[in-house]
Short mmCIF file of C-alpha atoms and ligand atoms in Angstrom, two decimals:
data_model
loop_
_atom_site.label_atom_id
_atom_site.label_comp_id
_atom_site.label_asym_id
_atom_site.label_seq_id
_atom_site.Cartn_x
_atom_site.Cartn_y
_atom_site.Cartn_z
CA MET A 15 -14.48 -12.75 -40.05
CA THR A 16 -14.09 -16.24 -41.55
CA MET A 17 -12.75 -19.10 -39.49
CA ARG A 18 -9.67 -19.10 -41.69
CA GLN A 19 -8.94 -15.47 -40.86
CA GLN A 20 -9.39 -16.24 -37.19
CA ALA A 21 -6.76 -18.93 -37.37
CA ARG A 22 -3.91 -17.87 -35.12
CA ALA A 23 -1.02 -20.05 -34.03
CA ASP A 24 -3.20 -21.62 -31.37
CA TYR A 25 -6.69 -20.84 -32.71
CA GLY A 26 -7.62 -18.94 -29.54
CA GLU A 27 -10.83 -17.44 -30.90
CA ILE A 28 -12.03 -20.69 -32.42
CA ARG A 29 -11.30 -22.47 -29.15
CA ASP A 30 -13.35 -19.86 -27.26
CA GLU A 31 -16.29 -20.24 -29.64
CA VAL A 32 -16.20 -24.04 -29.47
CA ASN A 33 -16.13 -23.74 -25.70
CA LYS A 34 -19.21 -21.53 -25.69
CA LEU A 35 -21.05 -24.01 -27.91
CA CYS A 36 -20.03 -26.93 -25.68
CA ALA A 37 -21.22 -25.12 -22.57
CA ARG A 38 -24.76 -25.56 -23.91
CA PHE A 39 -24.23 -29.35 -23.72
CA PRO A 40 -23.35 -30.02 -20.08
CA GLY A 41 -22.86 -33.32 -18.24
CA GLU A 42 -26.63 -33.95 -17.84
CA TYR A 43 -27.04 -33.93 -21.63
CA TRP A 44 -24.36 -36.62 -22.11
CA ARG A 45 -25.47 -38.67 -19.11
CA ALA A 46 -29.04 -38.89 -20.41
CA LEU A 47 -27.79 -40.06 -23.81
CA ASP A 48 -25.38 -42.48 -22.18
CA ARG A 49 -28.23 -44.25 -20.38
CA THR A 50 -30.11 -44.94 -23.61
CA GLN A 51 -27.05 -45.09 -25.91
CA GLY A 52 -28.73 -42.25 -27.80
CA TYR A 53 -27.06 -40.15 -30.50
CA PRO A 54 -26.24 -36.50 -29.66
CA THR A 55 -28.22 -35.18 -32.64
CA GLU A 56 -28.61 -31.60 -31.34
CA PHE A 57 -24.91 -31.34 -30.49
CA VAL A 58 -23.86 -32.61 -33.93
CA GLU A 59 -26.34 -30.27 -35.62
CA GLU A 60 -24.97 -27.28 -33.74
CA LEU A 61 -21.38 -28.17 -34.61
CA THR A 62 -22.43 -28.52 -38.24
CA ARG A 63 -24.33 -25.20 -38.24
CA ALA A 64 -21.32 -23.45 -36.76
CA GLY A 65 -19.18 -24.91 -39.57
CA TYR A 66 -16.85 -26.90 -37.34
CA LEU A 67 -17.41 -30.27 -39.00
CA ALA A 68 -16.55 -28.66 -42.33
CA ALA A 69 -13.31 -27.23 -40.95
CA LEU A 70 -11.16 -29.14 -43.43
CA ILE A 71 -13.37 -28.70 -46.48
CA PRO A 72 -11.87 -26.00 -48.76
CA GLU A 73 -13.66 -22.66 -48.93
CA ALA A 74 -14.37 -23.27 -52.64
CA PHE A 75 -16.68 -26.12 -51.56
CA GLY A 76 -18.31 -24.20 -48.73
CA GLY A 77 -16.04 -25.28 -45.87
CA ALA A 78 -13.74 -23.29 -43.59
CA GLY A 79 -10.55 -24.40 -45.33
CA LEU A 80 -8.60 -24.72 -42.10
CA PRO A 81 -5.35 -26.65 -41.87
CA LEU A 82 -5.36 -29.88 -39.87
CA SER A 83 -4.19 -28.14 -36.69
CA GLY A 84 -7.41 -26.07 -36.78
CA ALA A 85 -9.55 -29.22 -36.82
CA ALA A 86 -7.34 -30.64 -34.05
CA ALA A 87 -7.96 -27.53 -31.92
CA ILE A 88 -11.74 -27.90 -32.39
CA LEU A 89 -11.77 -31.57 -31.37
CA GLU A 90 -9.44 -30.98 -28.44
CA GLU A 91 -11.74 -28.27 -27.08
CA ILE A 92 -14.82 -30.50 -27.46
CA GLN A 93 -13.21 -33.23 -25.36
CA LYS A 94 -11.73 -30.77 -22.88
CA ALA A 95 -15.23 -29.40 -22.29
CA GLY A 96 -16.51 -32.88 -21.34
CA CYS A 97 -18.39 -33.46 -24.61
CA ASN A 98 -17.79 -36.37 -26.97
CA GLY A 99 -16.47 -35.69 -30.47
CA GLY A 100 -16.58 -39.43 -31.18
CA ALA A 101 -20.14 -38.86 -32.30
CA CYS A 102 -19.01 -36.93 -35.36
CA HIS A 103 -15.21 -36.61 -35.62
CA ALA A 104 -15.02 -38.99 -38.59
CA GLN A 105 -16.67 -36.45 -40.88
CA MET A 106 -13.52 -34.34 -40.61
CA TYR A 107 -11.12 -36.99 -41.81
CA ILE A 108 -13.29 -39.22 -44.03
CA MET A 109 -13.98 -36.48 -46.49
CA GLY A 110 -10.20 -36.12 -46.94
CA ALA A 111 -10.30 -39.27 -49.10
CA VAL A 112 -12.92 -37.67 -51.36
CA LEU A 113 -11.01 -34.40 -51.40
CA ARG A 114 -7.66 -35.93 -52.27
CA HIS A 115 -8.70 -38.81 -54.51
CA GLY A 116 -12.31 -38.22 -55.57
CA SER A 117 -13.38 -37.10 -59.05
CA ASP A 118 -14.40 -33.51 -59.72
CA ALA A 119 -18.01 -34.70 -59.99
CA GLN A 120 -17.83 -36.39 -56.57
CA LYS A 121 -16.34 -33.26 -55.01
CA GLN A 122 -18.93 -30.98 -56.61
CA ASN A 123 -21.78 -33.33 -55.72
CA TYR A 124 -20.91 -34.06 -52.16
CA LEU A 125 -18.52 -31.61 -50.50
CA PRO A 126 -20.79 -28.51 -50.54
CA LYS A 127 -23.69 -30.58 -49.19
CA ILE A 128 -21.49 -32.09 -46.49
CA ALA A 129 -20.25 -28.60 -45.59
CA SER A 130 -23.80 -27.23 -45.33
CA GLY A 131 -25.01 -30.20 -43.30
CA GLU A 132 -27.46 -31.34 -45.97
CA LEU A 133 -25.56 -34.63 -46.17
CA ARG A 134 -23.74 -36.42 -43.38
CA LEU A 135 -20.60 -38.42 -44.15
CA GLN A 136 -19.95 -40.03 -40.80
CA ALA A 137 -19.49 -43.71 -41.58
CA PHE A 138 -16.23 -45.36 -42.50
CA GLY A 139 -16.31 -49.12 -43.15
CA VAL A 140 -12.91 -50.76 -43.07
CA THR A 141 -12.86 -53.30 -40.22
CA GLU A 142 -14.40 -56.75 -40.75
CA PRO A 143 -15.09 -59.49 -38.21
CA THR A 144 -12.64 -62.02 -39.65
CA SER A 145 -9.79 -59.69 -40.64
CA GLY A 146 -9.44 -57.40 -37.61
CA THR A 147 -6.32 -55.28 -37.85
CA ASP A 148 -5.12 -57.18 -40.94
CA THR A 149 -6.90 -54.92 -43.41
CA SER A 150 -5.52 -56.65 -46.51
CA SER A 151 -7.48 -59.76 -45.48
CA ILE A 152 -10.90 -58.14 -45.76
CA VAL A 153 -13.32 -60.25 -47.79
CA THR A 154 -16.17 -57.83 -48.59
CA PHE A 155 -16.17 -57.91 -52.38
CA ALA A 156 -17.33 -55.38 -54.98
CA ARG A 157 -17.96 -57.07 -58.34
CA ARG A 158 -18.16 -54.92 -61.46
CA ASP A 159 -21.41 -55.44 -63.36
CA GLY A 160 -21.78 -53.03 -66.29
CA ASP A 161 -22.24 -49.52 -64.95
CA ARG A 162 -22.48 -50.63 -61.37
CA TYR A 163 -20.71 -52.65 -58.68
CA ILE A 164 -22.42 -55.32 -56.59
CA ILE A 165 -21.17 -55.36 -53.00
CA LYS A 166 -21.35 -58.48 -50.85
CA GLY A 167 -19.90 -58.89 -47.38
CA GLN A 168 -19.93 -57.49 -43.87
CA LYS A 169 -18.30 -54.71 -41.88
CA ILE A 170 -18.06 -54.47 -38.11
CA TRP A 171 -17.55 -51.48 -35.80
CA THR A 172 -18.87 -49.14 -38.45
CA SER A 173 -19.54 -46.24 -36.14
CA ARG A 174 -22.38 -43.75 -36.75
CA ALA A 175 -23.76 -45.74 -39.74
CA GLU A 176 -27.31 -45.16 -38.50
CA HIS A 177 -26.69 -41.41 -38.38
CA SER A 178 -24.99 -40.93 -41.71
CA ASP A 179 -26.28 -40.51 -45.26
CA LEU A 180 -23.02 -41.51 -46.91
CA MET A 181 -20.47 -44.15 -46.13
CA LEU A 182 -16.93 -44.65 -47.31
CA VAL A 183 -16.28 -48.38 -47.75
CA LEU A 184 -13.16 -50.38 -48.46
CA ALA A 185 -13.82 -53.56 -50.46
CA ARG A 186 -11.85 -56.07 -52.48
CA THR A 187 -12.21 -55.74 -56.23
CA THR A 188 -9.58 -58.39 -56.99
CA PRO A 189 -9.24 -61.49 -54.78
CA LYS A 190 -6.16 -61.49 -52.54
CA ALA A 191 -4.91 -64.68 -54.21
CA GLU A 192 -4.73 -62.89 -57.57
CA VAL A 193 -2.72 -59.81 -56.59
CA VAL A 194 1.05 -59.44 -56.37
CA LYS A 195 1.02 -57.19 -53.31
CA ARG A 196 -1.54 -58.08 -50.64
CA THR A 197 -2.63 -54.45 -50.34
CA ASP A 198 -3.41 -54.24 -54.07
CA GLY A 199 -6.88 -54.99 -55.40
CA LEU A 200 -8.69 -53.04 -52.68
CA SER A 201 -10.98 -50.17 -53.68
CA VAL A 202 -12.77 -47.34 -51.92
CA PHE A 203 -16.43 -46.55 -52.60
CA LEU A 204 -18.58 -43.64 -51.57
CA ILE A 205 -21.99 -45.13 -50.98
CA ASP A 206 -25.30 -43.35 -50.61
CA MET A 207 -26.72 -45.39 -47.75
CA ARG A 208 -30.22 -44.00 -48.21
CA GLU A 209 -30.37 -45.80 -51.58
CA ALA A 210 -28.37 -48.83 -50.49
CA LYS A 211 -30.75 -49.49 -47.58
CA LYS A 212 -33.51 -50.07 -50.12
CA ASN A 213 -31.31 -52.59 -51.94
CA GLY A 214 -29.78 -55.04 -49.48
CA LEU A 215 -27.77 -52.93 -46.98
CA SER A 216 -28.74 -53.50 -43.36
CA ILE A 217 -27.36 -52.13 -40.10
CA ARG A 218 -27.32 -53.77 -36.69
CA PRO A 219 -26.26 -51.66 -33.67
CA ILE A 220 -23.70 -53.05 -31.20
CA ARG A 221 -24.18 -52.09 -27.56
CA THR A 222 -20.83 -51.07 -26.12
CA MET A 223 -19.36 -50.06 -22.75
CA MET A 224 -19.60 -46.42 -23.80
CA ASN A 225 -22.04 -44.54 -26.01
CA HIS A 226 -20.47 -44.69 -29.46
CA ALA A 227 -23.26 -45.52 -31.95
CA THR A 228 -21.26 -48.31 -33.50
CA THR A 229 -22.74 -51.04 -35.72
CA GLU A 230 -22.40 -54.03 -37.96
CA VAL A 231 -23.22 -53.36 -41.61
CA PHE A 232 -24.31 -56.15 -43.93
CA PHE A 233 -24.10 -55.94 -47.73
CA ASP A 234 -26.38 -58.48 -49.35
CA ASN A 235 -25.50 -57.99 -53.04
CA VAL A 236 -25.96 -54.23 -52.83
CA PRO A 237 -25.80 -52.57 -56.27
CA ILE A 238 -24.09 -49.18 -56.33
CA PRO A 239 -23.42 -46.92 -59.33
CA ALA A 240 -19.90 -47.36 -60.71
CA ASP A 241 -19.27 -43.64 -60.26
CA GLY A 242 -19.23 -44.27 -56.51
CA LEU A 243 -15.69 -45.61 -56.95
CA VAL A 244 -13.20 -43.16 -55.42
CA GLY A 245 -10.01 -42.79 -57.47
CA GLU A 246 -8.73 -45.82 -59.33
CA GLU A 247 -9.94 -49.37 -58.85
CA GLY A 248 -7.45 -51.48 -56.87
CA LYS A 249 -5.63 -48.55 -55.25
CA GLY A 250 -7.96 -48.02 -52.31
CA PHE A 251 -5.56 -49.13 -49.60
CA ARG A 252 -3.25 -46.23 -50.43
CA TYR A 253 -6.17 -43.77 -50.25
CA ILE A 254 -7.24 -45.10 -46.88
CA LEU A 255 -3.67 -44.93 -45.57
CA SER A 256 -3.30 -41.29 -46.59
CA GLY A 257 -6.35 -40.44 -44.48
CA MET A 258 -5.15 -42.45 -41.51
CA ASN A 259 -2.42 -40.01 -40.56
CA ALA A 260 -5.01 -37.24 -40.35
CA GLU A 261 -7.28 -39.50 -38.31
CA ARG A 262 -4.50 -40.37 -35.86
CA ILE A 263 -3.48 -36.75 -35.37
CA LEU A 264 -7.09 -35.67 -34.77
CA ILE A 265 -7.75 -38.52 -32.34
CA GLY A 266 -4.49 -37.63 -30.61
CA ALA A 267 -5.81 -34.08 -30.18
CA GLU A 268 -9.05 -35.46 -28.72
CA CYS A 269 -7.07 -37.53 -26.22
CA VAL A 270 -5.11 -34.43 -25.19
CA GLY A 271 -8.48 -32.73 -24.62
CA ASP A 272 -9.68 -35.66 -22.54
CA ALA A 273 -6.47 -35.61 -20.49
CA LYS A 274 -6.98 -31.89 -19.81
CA TRP A 275 -10.57 -32.53 -18.69
CA PHE A 276 -9.48 -35.26 -16.23
CA ILE A 277 -6.54 -33.21 -14.91
CA ASP A 278 -8.75 -30.18 -14.37
CA LYS A 279 -11.44 -32.21 -12.61
CA ALA A 280 -8.93 -34.04 -10.41
CA THR A 281 -7.03 -30.88 -9.49
CA ASN A 282 -10.14 -28.94 -8.52
CA TYR A 283 -11.68 -31.78 -6.59
CA GLY A 284 -8.40 -32.51 -4.82
CA LYS A 285 -8.17 -28.89 -3.63
CA GLU A 286 -11.75 -28.85 -2.35
CA ARG A 287 -12.20 -32.27 -0.78
CA GLN A 288 -11.27 -32.19 2.91
CA VAL A 289 -10.27 -35.43 4.64
CA PHE A 290 -8.30 -35.63 7.91
CA GLY A 291 -8.84 -31.90 8.20
CA ARG A 292 -6.97 -30.87 5.05
CA PRO A 293 -7.44 -30.95 1.28
CA ILE A 294 -6.61 -34.37 -0.13
CA ALA A 295 -4.47 -32.67 -2.84
CA GLN A 296 -2.06 -31.64 -0.07
CA ASN A 297 -0.90 -35.27 0.02
CA GLN A 298 1.84 -36.08 -2.45
CA GLY A 299 0.28 -39.49 -3.01
CA VAL A 300 -2.70 -37.64 -4.51
CA GLN A 301 -0.70 -34.87 -6.25
CA PHE A 302 1.93 -36.93 -8.01
CA PRO A 303 -0.23 -39.11 -10.31
CA ILE A 304 -2.02 -35.93 -11.46
CA ALA A 305 1.27 -34.08 -12.00
CA LYS A 306 2.71 -37.07 -13.86
CA ALA A 307 -0.35 -37.26 -16.12
CA TYR A 308 0.05 -33.54 -16.77
CA ALA A 309 3.65 -34.05 -17.90
CA GLN A 310 2.56 -36.94 -20.13
CA MET A 311 -0.23 -34.82 -21.59
CA ARG A 312 2.14 -31.93 -22.38
CA ALA A 313 4.60 -34.26 -24.11
CA ALA A 314 1.78 -35.82 -26.13
CA GLU A 315 0.48 -32.37 -27.02
CA LEU A 316 3.88 -31.46 -28.46
CA MET A 317 3.92 -34.63 -30.54
CA VAL A 318 0.40 -33.92 -31.84
CA ARG A 319 1.58 -30.44 -32.87
CA GLU A 320 4.71 -31.79 -34.56
CA ALA A 321 2.70 -34.41 -36.46
CA ALA A 322 0.15 -31.80 -37.55
CA ALA A 323 2.89 -29.41 -38.69
CA LEU A 324 4.52 -32.14 -40.81
CA PHE A 325 1.13 -33.13 -42.23
CA GLU A 326 0.38 -29.53 -43.16
CA ALA A 327 3.78 -29.15 -44.81
CA GLY A 328 2.97 -32.20 -46.95
CA GLU A 329 5.84 -34.14 -45.41
CA GLU A 330 5.96 -37.78 -44.37
CA CYS A 331 4.40 -37.98 -40.89
CA GLY A 332 3.46 -41.64 -40.38
CA ALA A 333 5.75 -42.13 -37.39
CA GLU A 334 4.77 -38.84 -35.72
CA ALA A 335 1.04 -39.36 -36.33
CA ASN A 336 1.23 -42.84 -34.83
CA MET A 337 3.32 -41.68 -31.85
CA ALA A 338 1.02 -38.71 -31.28
CA LYS A 339 -2.03 -40.96 -31.11
CA MET A 340 -0.31 -43.53 -28.88
CA LEU A 341 1.22 -41.04 -26.43
CA ALA A 342 -1.97 -38.98 -26.23
CA ALA A 343 -4.14 -42.07 -25.63
CA GLU A 344 -1.77 -43.16 -22.87
CA ALA A 345 -1.72 -39.67 -21.35
CA SER A 346 -5.51 -39.47 -21.30
CA TRP A 347 -5.68 -42.90 -19.69
CA ALA A 348 -3.10 -41.92 -17.04
CA ALA A 349 -5.13 -38.77 -16.35
CA ALA A 350 -8.34 -40.83 -16.20
CA GLU A 351 -6.77 -43.21 -13.68
CA ALA A 352 -5.49 -40.32 -11.55
CA CYS A 353 -8.89 -38.67 -11.66
CA VAL A 354 -10.72 -41.81 -10.53
CA GLN A 355 -8.26 -42.31 -7.70
CA THR A 356 -8.57 -38.67 -6.61
CA PHE A 357 -12.35 -38.75 -6.58
CA GLY A 358 -12.34 -42.02 -4.63
CA GLY A 359 -15.86 -43.40 -4.26
CA PHE A 360 -17.42 -40.37 -5.93
CA ALA A 361 -15.66 -41.29 -9.20
CA PHE A 362 -18.17 -44.12 -9.49
CA ALA A 363 -21.23 -41.90 -9.16
CA GLU A 364 -22.65 -40.96 -12.56
CA GLU A 365 -23.26 -37.33 -11.64
CA TYR A 366 -19.56 -36.37 -11.67
CA ASP A 367 -19.09 -37.59 -15.29
CA VAL A 368 -15.76 -39.17 -14.33
CA GLU A 369 -16.94 -42.75 -14.88
CA ARG A 370 -18.47 -41.82 -18.26
CA LYS A 371 -15.33 -40.09 -19.50
CA PHE A 372 -13.25 -42.96 -18.07
CA ARG A 373 -15.18 -45.45 -20.21
CA GLU A 374 -14.96 -43.21 -23.25
CA ALA A 375 -11.22 -42.57 -22.90
CA ARG A 376 -10.29 -46.26 -22.84
CA LEU A 377 -11.25 -46.76 -26.48
CA TYR A 378 -8.34 -44.87 -27.97
CA GLN A 379 -5.68 -47.38 -27.01
CA VAL A 380 -7.58 -49.89 -29.17
CA ALA A 381 -9.17 -47.87 -31.98
CA PRO A 382 -8.67 -46.66 -34.63
CA ILE A 383 -5.44 -48.62 -34.29
CA SER A 384 -4.20 -50.48 -31.25
CA THR A 385 -1.01 -49.61 -29.41
CA ASN A 386 0.68 -52.90 -30.37
CA LEU A 387 0.32 -52.15 -34.04
CA ILE A 388 1.79 -48.67 -33.55
CA LEU A 389 4.76 -50.20 -31.75
CA SER A 390 5.14 -52.71 -34.59
CA TYR A 391 5.12 -49.85 -37.09
CA LEU A 392 7.83 -47.97 -35.18
CA SER A 393 9.90 -51.14 -34.71
CA GLU A 394 9.80 -51.99 -38.38
CA HIS A 395 9.61 -48.71 -40.25
CA VAL A 396 11.53 -46.36 -37.96
CA LEU A 397 13.97 -48.64 -36.17
CA GLY A 398 14.51 -51.11 -39.01
CA MET A 399 13.82 -54.25 -36.97
CA PRO A 400 12.32 -57.30 -38.72
CA ARG A 401 8.58 -57.34 -39.37
CA SER A 402 6.97 -59.44 -36.66
CA TYR A 403 3.85 -60.60 -38.48
C1 FAD B 15 -16.05 -48.41 -30.47
C2 FAD B 15 -15.31 -48.75 -31.71
C3 FAD B 15 -15.50 -47.97 -32.83
C4 FAD B 15 -14.86 -48.30 -34.03
N1 FAD B 15 -15.14 -47.60 -35.17
C5 FAD B 15 -14.68 -48.04 -36.37
C6 FAD B 15 -15.13 -47.45 -37.58
O1 FAD B 15 -15.91 -46.49 -37.59
N2 FAD B 15 -14.71 -48.00 -38.76
C7 FAD B 15 -13.87 -49.07 -38.82
O2 FAD B 15 -13.52 -49.52 -39.90
N3 FAD B 15 -13.40 -49.65 -37.65
C8 FAD B 15 -13.82 -49.17 -36.45
N4 FAD B 15 -13.37 -49.78 -35.27
C9 FAD B 15 -12.50 -50.92 -35.36
C10 FAD B 15 -11.11 -50.68 -34.79
O3 FAD B 15 -10.37 -49.96 -35.73
C11 FAD B 15 -10.53 -52.07 -34.47
O4 FAD B 15 -11.23 -52.58 -33.36
C12 FAD B 15 -9.09 -51.99 -34.18
O5 FAD B 15 -8.39 -51.65 -35.35
C13 FAD B 15 -8.57 -53.33 -33.68
O6 FAD B 15 -9.04 -54.39 -34.50
P1 FAD B 15 -9.75 -55.67 -33.85
O7 FAD B 15 -10.76 -55.20 -32.88
O8 FAD B 15 -10.23 -56.59 -34.90
O9 FAD B 15 -8.60 -56.37 -33.06
P2 FAD B 15 -7.65 -57.56 -33.55
O10 FAD B 15 -7.01 -57.26 -34.86
O11 FAD B 15 -8.40 -58.84 -33.41
O12 FAD B 15 -6.53 -57.48 -32.43
C14 FAD B 15 -6.81 -57.82 -31.05
C15 FAD B 15 -5.58 -57.53 -30.22
O13 FAD B 15 -4.46 -58.27 -30.71
C16 FAD B 15 -3.39 -57.39 -30.98
N5 FAD B 15 -2.68 -57.84 -32.18
C17 FAD B 15 -3.19 -58.28 -33.35
N6 FAD B 15 -2.22 -58.58 -34.20
C18 FAD B 15 -1.04 -58.30 -33.58
C19 FAD B 15 0.32 -58.39 -33.95
N7 FAD B 15 0.70 -58.81 -35.13
N8 FAD B 15 1.26 -58.02 -33.04
C20 FAD B 15 0.89 -57.59 -31.82
N9 FAD B 15 -0.40 -57.48 -31.41
C21 FAD B 15 -1.34 -57.84 -32.28
C22 FAD B 15 -4.01 -56.02 -31.21
O14 FAD B 15 -3.11 -55.00 -30.92
C23 FAD B 15 -5.18 -56.05 -30.27
O15 FAD B 15 -4.77 -55.62 -28.99
C24 FAD B 15 -13.97 -49.41 -34.05
C25 FAD B 15 -13.74 -50.18 -32.90
C26 FAD B 15 -14.41 -49.86 -31.75
C27 FAD B 15 -14.18 -50.73 -30.54
#
């Protein structure tokens, strides 16, 4: 039976299979990698072999052809099992840009190889050190030179660049001063990093508070074939935006999975741990933060589902995708807090995985978009208040 046929309303069978796969990668596996900031190569290879990272690639190109909610179910289960989808989740949504806006040649060349695992498309270079959240102010420039572009500039926080063959990059092709709309003149390129590394592309890892394989990427006049341009020159911002809703919904699903992991851990520990001659979870002071996080998680889960349903129906879902990501990131953080407090001192011991997941969960209120910017979006675009920046 194909994954597509298995797809039920809640993807029960897929969830079970993902769970079985994740059980082969227990806490010790992640703790060992965490110490050395190593990449979970075996885990990513297994997910690829099982076809999960190709969930959104159409069957015609060798993928599973699942709707977005199927990919969301896979990522949620990974996080719920205590694993870390951050090592590879980008492959699911990055290739959407190629799928929606790429040429037939790009799709034929890359999608089947990405689906089979022959090529990894894990790196997505948007953020730059001087522009931060203000994407239209990026300065990495791609200059047309005959049948190629020459890229010069720098990206930061380009996660998984060292573990990817391909990279999707946003660069200016017309200076900001020369465009009417600040988001015009930006273009998306699909770069073969194996070639680019021989011609001026270099990668420097950034050590972070959690194991995320993130890097700085430097482009020192890197020539790339002109057919690496995705879609039309100058329209890249729109292409990136269309993928961002998918990214936010999928990250929201991961946060729901994280919240479930913390709630499960806290609940079980609270029932077992005896202090003053009774389980600590008998105290309302211990119960209530867990129960509250549960309610927050369930509300976020509904918003993730609503956003995914709108996305799948091809309807506008910017507000729902943003709210799903924000509410789910807040729910996972509330659950993380409750879990630490329930475990008390033992939360700080590596062997319970609580401190590792706590560090990992914090990211999603900042990346891929910070909570403030989501609130600004809702204020301006949903509630009609004046733009604040
Ligand atoms: C581990 C990690 C992995 C990442 N992976 C990737 C990746 O693979 N590819 C990629 O392109 N990027 C990646 N990012 C970058 C991430 O998307 C950015 O960090 C994020 O968008 C915030 O940008 P910034 O860090 O420059 O913060 P800034 O833009 O400098 O903002 C700092 C703070 O100021 C607030 N702020 C800024 N402007 C306003 C405003 N107008 N109103 C209110 N508040 C404001 C923000 O909300 C934020 O809290 C990653 C980041 C991290 C930490």
